[in-house]
């Protein structure tokens, strides 16, 4: 294992995060908040450790998928540990476990909070909570690849380990330019949402935090009622942008460069919009009688559907009070998630399409045993390795979900609370149902359960395997294996 490149990447991540931490310092300066000093202390800690880890550049800059997964998983853990320090140092979140939970929830774009009164936080802490969503939405390593030159030709392994979805490819020949294109689109859409929010007379600070949370599909609100107190216009702006950020970013690349037919032909995107349309229609029928009319029902249904399918987690109503049918539809959406290659969470639409096509192929083989058919997506055959990895993903997801559900059940809460708490964290949704509903929070769980849910949040954001590989005994044997050069110098 190339340990030196992993160490170097972790150091670069710490330095990059230290640079990001300057923004809440500026917010603290604007609002004259003393909490800004804790961000400066955290920046100093991150820079010192980061500089020490990157002082010696690795001789071998090549790394494979194994190193990519390890570096990605450790980067997100280290990033969360550093990012939680301002919350903890300022005592606005006095428990280290709670501060870490809030930070991991932010970076993984989950949006599950342990706070009872979010409005009591300082502006700089509120901004950092929302900004962690934006950083985690596209991925800090993708950002690092876009701005820091890294040779070796194996950078795609970092992007594959961090990007959501069953497969990641290059938009252009060089991975660095692919990362830049993704961030240009990401930044452009974020700025566009801010403009629309300001046009609806939302205050600048609120617009920034809301847009950052929407772009990363995270959902940390800066008000106790999330988005309920904002105007219908603002709710529709957020609804539309939540849906847009849940679209595969490859579609935007095709549209920007005039390849409209390619964008329109993407099966996943069409299935994504069709699912949203059907879900909205179903929930409107369920809640029409409890609202003030069709448009009110449509507004509430569209917002909640967009929020939960894209794993954003904003809310305008307490959908705990809705009928069982409406809540069942929402749980289905939480499971499906957004498109691969978007900032959304969940299992991803493309995986479900692949599984449905695999089942259809199996049924066809019973009717026509001698027929040989390949599963296709967008008119192109899906490689057997991709189909196999998707099937393995589903199996692993179910196993991890069941183990987590069992561990969480030790606290003795009701099944709906436990089930949706695990589902909401492993799929990076945020709120669930009952005790973890949109009007509640995760603060009542014990530290043990919170660490289980933190693991689920990280596993869900990193597509399970980059984090699970850290638990493999063979990896640790390789990690602590003595280098051959050390043995030649006389080491025993």
PDB file of N, CA and C in Angstrom, residues 151-198:
ATOM      1  N   UNK A 151      -0.035  14.514 -10.030  1.00  0.00           N
ATOM      2  CA  UNK A 151       0.379  13.688 -11.161  1.00  0.00           C
ATOM      3  C   UNK A 151       0.155  12.226 -10.850  1.00  0.00           C
ATOM      4  N   UNK A 152       0.396  11.389 -11.852  1.00  0.00           N
ATOM      5  CA  UNK A 152       0.304   9.946 -11.615  1.00  0.00           C
ATOM      6  C   UNK A 152      -0.758   9.286 -12.439  1.00  0.00           C
ATOM      7  N   UNK A 153      -1.723  10.044 -12.955  1.00  0.00           N
ATOM      8  CA  UNK A 153      -2.722   9.469 -13.843  1.00  0.00           C
ATOM      9  C   UNK A 153      -3.744   8.583 -13.174  1.00  0.00           C
ATOM     10  N   UNK A 154      -3.772   8.557 -11.836  1.00  0.00           N
ATOM     11  CA  UNK A 154      -4.714   7.674 -11.140  1.00  0.00           C
ATOM     12  C   UNK A 154      -5.705   8.452 -10.294  1.00  0.00           C
ATOM     13  N   UNK A 155      -5.880   9.739 -10.579  1.00  0.00           N
ATOM     14  CA  UNK A 155      -6.782  10.581  -9.792  1.00  0.00           C
ATOM     15  C   UNK A 155      -8.235  10.163  -9.917  1.00  0.00           C
ATOM     16  N   UNK A 156      -8.572   9.453 -10.991  1.00  0.00           N
ATOM     17  CA  UNK A 156      -9.949   8.983 -11.180  1.00  0.00           C
ATOM     18  C   UNK A 156     -10.374   8.087 -10.027  1.00  0.00           C
ATOM     19  N   UNK A 157      -9.405   7.412  -9.375  1.00  0.00           N
ATOM     20  CA  UNK A 157      -9.738   6.531  -8.248  1.00  0.00           C
ATOM     21  C   UNK A 157     -10.241   7.317  -7.051  1.00  0.00           C
ATOM     22  N   UNK A 158      -9.757   8.546  -6.871  1.00  0.00           N
ATOM     23  CA  UNK A 158     -10.278   9.400  -5.804  1.00  0.00           C
ATOM     24  C   UNK A 158     -11.697   9.833  -6.115  1.00  0.00           C
ATOM     25  N   UNK A 159     -11.927  10.223  -7.360  1.00  0.00           N
ATOM     26  CA  UNK A 159     -13.259  10.671  -7.748  1.00  0.00           C
ATOM     27  C   UNK A 159     -14.262   9.538  -7.668  1.00  0.00           C
ATOM     28  N   UNK A 160     -13.852   8.340  -8.079  1.00  0.00           N
ATOM     29  CA  UNK A 160     -14.758   7.195  -8.018  1.00  0.00           C
ATOM     30  C   UNK A 160     -15.098   6.838  -6.584  1.00  0.00           C
ATOM     31  N   UNK A 161     -14.144   6.998  -5.670  1.00  0.00           N
ATOM     32  CA  UNK A 161     -14.380   6.646  -4.271  1.00  0.00           C
ATOM     33  C   UNK A 161     -15.279   7.649  -3.575  1.00  0.00           C
ATOM     34  N   UNK A 162     -15.288   8.902  -4.049  1.00  0.00           N
ATOM     35  CA  UNK A 162     -16.038   9.949  -3.349  1.00  0.00           C
ATOM     36  C   UNK A 162     -17.357  10.299  -4.012  1.00  0.00           C
ATOM     37  N   UNK A 163     -17.445  10.180  -5.342  1.00  0.00           N
ATOM     38  CA  UNK A 163     -18.643  10.632  -6.058  1.00  0.00           C
ATOM     39  C   UNK A 163     -19.794   9.661  -5.883  1.00  0.00           C
ATOM     40  N   UNK A 164     -21.010  10.176  -5.693  1.00  0.00           N
ATOM     41  CA  UNK A 164     -22.171   9.313  -5.493  1.00  0.00           C
ATOM     42  C   UNK A 164     -22.625   8.651  -6.781  1.00  0.00           C
ATOM     43  N   UNK A 165     -22.962   7.377  -6.713  1.00  0.00           N
ATOM     44  CA  UNK A 165     -23.477   6.671  -7.887  1.00  0.00           C
ATOM     45  C   UNK A 165     -22.685   5.424  -8.195  1.00  0.00           C
ATOM     46  N   UNK A 166     -23.238   4.542  -9.028  1.00  0.00           N
ATOM     47  CA  UNK A 166     -22.596   3.267  -9.321  1.00  0.00           C
ATOM     48  C   UNK A 166     -21.349   3.366 -10.182  1.00  0.00           C
ATOM     49  N   UNK A 167     -21.182   4.432 -10.973  1.00  0.00           N
ATOM     50  CA  UNK A 167     -19.993   4.550 -11.813  1.00  0.00           C
ATOM     51  C   UNK A 167     -19.700   6.006 -12.090  1.00  0.00           C
ATOM     52  N   UNK A 168     -18.423   6.305 -12.250  1.00  0.00           N
ATOM     53  CA  UNK A 168     -17.980   7.663 -12.520  1.00  0.00           C
ATOM     54  C   UNK A 168     -17.027   7.631 -13.701  1.00  0.00           C
ATOM     55  N   UNK A 169     -17.226   8.519 -14.644  1.00  0.00           N
ATOM     56  CA  UNK A 169     -16.335   8.605 -15.789  1.00  0.00           C
ATOM     57  C   UNK A 169     -15.856  10.022 -15.986  1.00  0.00           C
ATOM     58  N   UNK A 170     -14.929  10.183 -16.919  1.00  0.00           N
ATOM     59  CA  UNK A 170     -14.400  11.500 -17.227  1.00  0.00           C
ATOM     60  C   UNK A 170     -15.320  12.217 -18.208  1.00  0.00           C
ATOM     61  N   UNK A 171     -15.557  13.500 -17.969  1.00  0.00           N
ATOM     62  CA  UNK A 171     -16.300  14.312 -18.925  1.00  0.00           C
ATOM     63  C   UNK A 171     -15.386  14.738 -20.068  1.00  0.00           C
ATOM     64  N   UNK A 172     -14.132  14.986 -19.729  1.00  0.00           N
ATOM     65  CA  UNK A 172     -13.096  15.333 -20.704  1.00  0.00           C
ATOM     66  C   UNK A 172     -11.886  14.456 -20.398  1.00  0.00           C
ATOM     67  N   UNK A 173     -10.896  14.375 -21.332  1.00  0.00           N
ATOM     68  CA  UNK A 173      -9.778  13.445 -21.148  1.00  0.00           C
ATOM     69  C   UNK A 173      -9.038  13.587 -19.822  1.00  0.00           C
ATOM     70  N   UNK A 174      -8.825  14.808 -19.331  1.00  0.00           N
ATOM     71  CA  UNK A 174      -8.085  14.992 -18.087  1.00  0.00           C
ATOM     72  C   UNK A 174      -9.038  15.102 -16.908  1.00  0.00           C
ATOM     73  N   UNK A 175      -8.776  14.304 -15.873  1.00  0.00           N
ATOM     74  CA  UNK A 175      -9.662  14.259 -14.721  1.00  0.00           C
ATOM     75  C   UNK A 175      -9.720  15.605 -14.004  1.00  0.00           C
ATOM     76  N   UNK A 176      -8.615  16.351 -14.040  1.00  0.00           N
ATOM     77  CA  UNK A 176      -8.595  17.662 -13.382  1.00  0.00           C
ATOM     78  C   UNK A 176      -9.589  18.605 -14.041  1.00  0.00           C
ATOM     79  N   UNK A 177      -9.688  18.573 -15.358  1.00  0.00           N
ATOM     80  CA  UNK A 177     -10.625  19.424 -16.066  1.00  0.00           C
ATOM     81  C   UNK A 177     -12.066  18.951 -15.855  1.00  0.00           C
ATOM     82  N   UNK A 178     -12.251  17.639 -15.705  1.00  0.00           N
ATOM     83  CA  UNK A 178     -13.581  17.112 -15.385  1.00  0.00           C
ATOM     84  C   UNK A 178     -14.058  17.649 -14.040  1.00  0.00           C
ATOM     85  N   UNK A 179     -13.146  17.635 -13.055  1.00  0.00           N
ATOM     86  CA  UNK A 179     -13.484  18.147 -11.728  1.00  0.00           C
ATOM     87  C   UNK A 179     -13.813  19.633 -11.785  1.00  0.00           C
ATOM     88  N   UNK A 180     -13.075  20.371 -12.599  1.00  0.00           N
ATOM     89  CA  UNK A 180     -13.337  21.803 -12.723  1.00  0.00           C
ATOM     90  C   UNK A 180     -14.699  22.063 -13.356  1.00  0.00           C
ATOM     91  N   UNK A 181     -15.021  21.315 -14.387  1.00  0.00           N
ATOM     92  CA  UNK A 181     -16.316  21.483 -15.056  1.00  0.00           C
ATOM     93  C   UNK A 181     -17.452  21.239 -14.072  1.00  0.00           C
ATOM     94  N   UNK A 182     -17.334  20.171 -13.278  1.00  0.00           N
ATOM     95  CA  UNK A 182     -18.356  19.864 -12.286  1.00  0.00           C
ATOM     96  C   UNK A 182     -18.543  21.020 -11.305  1.00  0.00           C
ATOM     97  N   UNK A 183     -17.423  21.606 -10.856  1.00  0.00           N
ATOM     98  CA  UNK A 183     -17.524  22.696  -9.888  1.00  0.00           C
ATOM     99  C   UNK A 183     -17.989  23.995 -10.526  1.00  0.00           C
ATOM    100  N   UNK A 184     -17.671  24.223 -11.782  1.00  0.00           N
ATOM    101  CA  UNK A 184     -18.211  25.402 -12.473  1.00  0.00           C
ATOM    102  C   UNK A 184     -19.739  25.330 -12.517  1.00  0.00           C
ATOM    103  N   UNK A 185     -20.256  24.147 -12.861  1.00  0.00           N
ATOM    104  CA  UNK A 185     -21.708  23.953 -12.904  1.00  0.00           C
ATOM    105  C   UNK A 185     -22.299  24.128 -11.505  1.00  0.00           C
ATOM    106  N   UNK A 186     -21.647  23.544 -10.518  1.00  0.00           N
ATOM    107  CA  UNK A 186     -22.098  23.570  -9.120  1.00  0.00           C
ATOM    108  C   UNK A 186     -22.158  24.999  -8.598  1.00  0.00           C
ATOM    109  N   UNK A 187     -21.082  25.757  -8.808  1.00  0.00           N
ATOM    110  CA  UNK A 187     -21.015  27.140  -8.335  1.00  0.00           C
ATOM    111  C   UNK A 187     -22.028  28.004  -9.071  1.00  0.00           C
ATOM    112  N   UNK A 188     -22.130  27.800 -10.390  1.00  0.00           N
ATOM    113  CA  UNK A 188     -23.069  28.588 -11.184  1.00  0.00           C
ATOM    114  C   UNK A 188     -24.509  28.397 -10.745  1.00  0.00           C
ATOM    115  N   UNK A 189     -24.908  27.153 -10.482  1.00  0.00           N
ATOM    116  CA  UNK A 189     -26.272  26.881 -10.041  1.00  0.00           C
ATOM    117  C   UNK A 189     -26.521  27.435  -8.645  1.00  0.00           C
ATOM    118  N   UNK A 190     -25.510  27.381  -7.782  1.00  0.00           N
ATOM    119  CA  UNK A 190     -25.646  27.933  -6.426  1.00  0.00           C
ATOM    120  C   UNK A 190     -25.876  29.434  -6.484  1.00  0.00           C
ATOM    121  N   UNK A 191     -25.079  30.133  -7.295  1.00  0.00           N
ATOM    122  CA  UNK A 191     -25.223  31.586  -7.436  1.00  0.00           C
ATOM    123  C   UNK A 191     -26.577  31.944  -8.035  1.00  0.00           C
ATOM    124  N   UNK A 192     -27.033  31.145  -8.985  1.00  0.00           N
ATOM    125  CA  UNK A 192     -28.331  31.401  -9.611  1.00  0.00           C
ATOM    126  C   UNK A 192     -29.457  31.285  -8.594  1.00  0.00           C
ATOM    127  N   UNK A 193     -29.374  30.295  -7.715  1.00  0.00           N
ATOM    128  CA  UNK A 193     -30.409  30.156  -6.681  1.00  0.00           C
ATOM    129  C   UNK A 193     -30.391  31.339  -5.732  1.00  0.00           C
ATOM    130  N   UNK A 194     -29.202  31.811  -5.368  1.00  0.00           N
ATOM    131  CA  UNK A 194     -29.098  32.966  -4.475  1.00  0.00           C
ATOM    132  C   UNK A 194     -29.798  34.178  -5.093  1.00  0.00           C
ATOM    133  N   UNK A 195     -29.607  34.378  -6.406  1.00  0.00           N
ATOM    134  CA  UNK A 195     -30.249  35.499  -7.105  1.00  0.00           C
ATOM    135  C   UNK A 195     -31.771  35.381  -7.020  1.00  0.00           C
ATOM    136  N   UNK A 196     -32.305  34.183  -7.277  1.00  0.00           N
ATOM    137  CA  UNK A 196     -33.757  33.984  -7.215  1.00  0.00           C
ATOM    138  C   UNK A 196     -34.292  34.173  -5.797  1.00  0.00           C
ATOM    139  N   UNK A 197     -33.538  33.744  -4.797  1.00  0.00           N
ATOM    140  CA  UNK A 197     -33.978  33.911  -3.409  1.00  0.00           C
ATOM    141  C   UNK A 197     -33.973  35.385  -3.013  1.00  0.00           C
ATOM    142  N   UNK A 198     -32.936  36.104  -3.439  1.00  0.00           N
ATOM    143  CA  UNK A 198     -32.885  37.544  -3.147  1.00  0.00           C
ATOM    144  C   UNK A 198     -34.021  38.278  -3.850  1.00  0.00           C
TER     145      UNK A 198
END
